[in-house]
Amino acid sequence: MTHVCSPLRYPGGKAILYEKVKEIFEKNALNGYSYREPFADGCELALKLLLKNNVKDIHINDIDPFIWSFWYCILHKIEELIEKINTTTVSLEEWYKQFF
């Protein structure tokens, strides 16, 4: 079973490139530098590089405002996000209310 670093499942994500990116960092003496990801999506590659100490920090962004907002909440409003997750009813009615 594959270990997943991201709470978002993103089919076709960049995590499959981890070994190649790690090799590029090692061959170019870039370990310990920052990693920037303009299209974060599920952020699996960036998180894996960070959690395996290949980079000192990550900077992420995404054009999708929902993805961007999710990662912003993870970093800056985690307690509010946890509260929303714990108190929001999971139902089609709630989904329609939130989505439309």
mmCIF file of C-alpha atoms in Angstrom:
data_model
loop_
_atom_site.group_PDB
_atom_site.id
_atom_site.type_symbol
_atom_site.label_atom_id
_atom_site.label_comp_id
_atom_site.label_asym_id
_atom_site.label_seq_id
_atom_site.Cartn_x
_atom_site.Cartn_y
_atom_site.Cartn_z
ATOM 1 C CA MET A 1 0.000 0.000 0.000
ATOM 2 C CA THR A 2 1.291 3.462 -0.927
ATOM 3 C CA HIS A 3 1.772 6.016 1.856
ATOM 4 C CA VAL A 4 -0.158 9.204 1.126
ATOM 5 C CA CYS A 5 0.958 12.585 2.478
ATOM 6 C CA SER A 6 -1.955 14.686 1.212
ATOM 7 C CA PRO A 7 -5.547 14.793 2.453
ATOM 8 C CA LEU A 8 -6.627 15.333 -1.166
ATOM 9 C CA ARG A 9 -6.687 12.508 -3.665
ATOM 10 C CA TYR A 10 -5.676 13.943 -7.021
ATOM 11 C CA PRO A 11 -5.712 11.433 -9.900
ATOM 12 C CA GLY A 12 -2.763 12.086 -12.187
ATOM 13 C CA GLY A 13 -0.920 13.965 -9.470
ATOM 14 C CA LYS A 14 2.798 14.709 -9.543
ATOM 15 C CA ALA A 15 3.713 12.377 -6.658
ATOM 16 C CA ILE A 16 4.682 9.738 -9.205
ATOM 17 C CA LEU A 17 7.610 12.033 -10.094
ATOM 18 C CA TYR A 18 9.023 11.996 -6.554
ATOM 19 C CA GLU A 19 12.008 9.703 -7.221
ATOM 20 C CA LYS A 20 13.002 11.658 -10.338
ATOM 21 C CA VAL A 21 12.657 15.049 -8.623
ATOM 22 C CA LYS A 22 14.599 13.745 -5.600
ATOM 23 C CA GLU A 23 17.364 12.575 -7.953
ATOM 24 C CA ILE A 24 17.467 15.987 -9.664
ATOM 25 C CA PHE A 25 17.739 17.720 -6.278
ATOM 26 C CA GLU A 26 20.563 15.384 -5.206
ATOM 27 C CA LYS A 27 22.547 15.647 -8.467
ATOM 28 C CA ASN A 28 22.335 19.448 -8.399
ATOM 29 C CA ALA A 29 23.067 19.851 -4.668
ATOM 30 C CA LEU A 30 19.629 21.383 -4.083
ATOM 31 C CA ASN A 31 18.696 19.413 -0.956
ATOM 32 C CA GLY A 32 17.772 21.815 1.809
ATOM 33 C CA TYR A 33 16.507 24.500 -0.561
ATOM 34 C CA SER A 34 12.908 25.667 -0.992
ATOM 35 C CA TYR A 35 10.491 23.997 -3.402
ATOM 36 C CA ARG A 36 7.862 26.053 -5.224
ATOM 37 C CA GLU A 37 4.778 24.502 -6.745
ATOM 38 C CA PRO A 38 2.625 26.846 -8.886
ATOM 39 C CA PHE A 39 -0.044 24.181 -9.458
ATOM 40 C CA ALA A 40 -0.378 22.504 -6.067
ATOM 41 C CA ASP A 41 -3.478 20.373 -6.733
ATOM 42 C CA GLY A 42 -3.263 17.648 -4.060
ATOM 43 C CA CYS A 43 0.254 18.840 -3.137
ATOM 44 C CA GLU A 44 1.491 15.257 -2.751
ATOM 45 C CA LEU A 45 4.891 15.828 -4.410
ATOM 46 C CA ALA A 46 5.659 18.988 -2.424
ATOM 47 C CA LEU A 47 4.559 17.398 0.855
ATOM 48 C CA LYS A 48 6.594 14.262 0.182
ATOM 49 C CA LEU A 49 9.711 16.332 -0.563
ATOM 50 C CA LEU A 50 9.163 18.269 2.671
ATOM 51 C CA LEU A 51 8.343 15.301 4.917
ATOM 52 C CA LYS A 52 11.331 13.318 3.635
ATOM 53 C CA ASN A 53 13.628 16.306 4.312
ATOM 54 C CA ASN A 54 14.591 16.797 0.676
ATOM 55 C CA VAL A 55 13.652 20.491 0.955
ATOM 56 C CA LYS A 56 13.609 22.960 3.849
ATOM 57 C CA ASP A 57 10.194 24.411 2.996
ATOM 58 C CA ILE A 58 7.542 24.506 0.308
ATOM 59 C CA HIS A 59 5.642 27.373 -1.314
ATOM 60 C CA ILE A 60 2.401 26.343 -2.985
ATOM 61 C CA ASN A 61 -0.238 28.001 -5.149
ATOM 62 C CA ASP A 62 -3.112 26.947 -7.376
ATOM 63 C CA ILE A 63 -5.307 28.653 -9.964
ATOM 64 C CA ASP A 64 -8.386 26.830 -8.662
ATOM 65 C CA PRO A 65 -9.804 29.058 -5.896
ATOM 66 C CA PHE A 66 -11.270 26.059 -4.044
ATOM 67 C CA ILE A 67 -7.922 24.243 -3.951
ATOM 68 C CA TRP A 68 -6.101 27.440 -2.993
ATOM 69 C CA SER A 69 -8.652 28.119 -0.221
ATOM 70 C CA PHE A 70 -8.323 24.580 1.112
ATOM 71 C CA TRP A 71 -4.548 24.855 1.487
ATOM 72 C CA TYR A 72 -4.885 28.372 2.937
ATOM 73 C CA CYS A 73 -7.243 26.995 5.594
ATOM 74 C CA ILE A 74 -4.891 24.095 6.344
ATOM 75 C CA LEU A 75 -2.070 26.563 6.990
ATOM 76 C CA HIS A 76 -3.884 29.513 8.555
ATOM 77 C CA LYS A 77 -7.320 28.439 9.812
ATOM 78 C CA ILE A 78 -6.933 24.815 10.811
ATOM 79 C CA GLU A 79 -9.032 25.059 13.997
ATOM 80 C CA GLU A 80 -11.935 26.608 12.076
ATOM 81 C CA LEU A 81 -11.641 23.943 9.386
ATOM 82 C CA ILE A 82 -11.686 21.146 11.974
ATOM 83 C CA GLU A 83 -14.741 22.706 13.630
ATOM 84 C CA LYS A 84 -16.555 22.910 10.265
ATOM 85 C CA ILE A 85 -15.711 19.295 9.469
ATOM 86 C CA ASN A 86 -16.933 18.132 12.870
ATOM 87 C CA THR A 87 -20.184 20.127 12.842
ATOM 88 C CA THR A 88 -21.327 20.029 9.211
ATOM 89 C CA THR A 89 -24.003 17.477 8.417
ATOM 90 C CA VAL A 90 -23.111 15.225 5.505
ATOM 91 C CA SER A 91 -26.172 15.091 3.267
ATOM 92 C CA LEU A 92 -27.267 15.951 -0.251
ATOM 93 C CA GLU A 93 -29.280 18.833 1.146
ATOM 94 C CA GLU A 94 -26.167 20.291 2.789
ATOM 95 C CA TRP A 95 -24.124 19.719 -0.372
ATOM 96 C CA TYR A 96 -26.641 21.675 -2.467
ATOM 97 C CA LYS A 97 -26.727 24.410 0.158
ATOM 98 C CA GLN A 98 -22.926 24.740 0.118
ATOM 99 C CA PHE A 99 -22.439 24.312 -3.616
ATOM 100 C CA PHE A 100 -25.184 26.506 -5.055
#
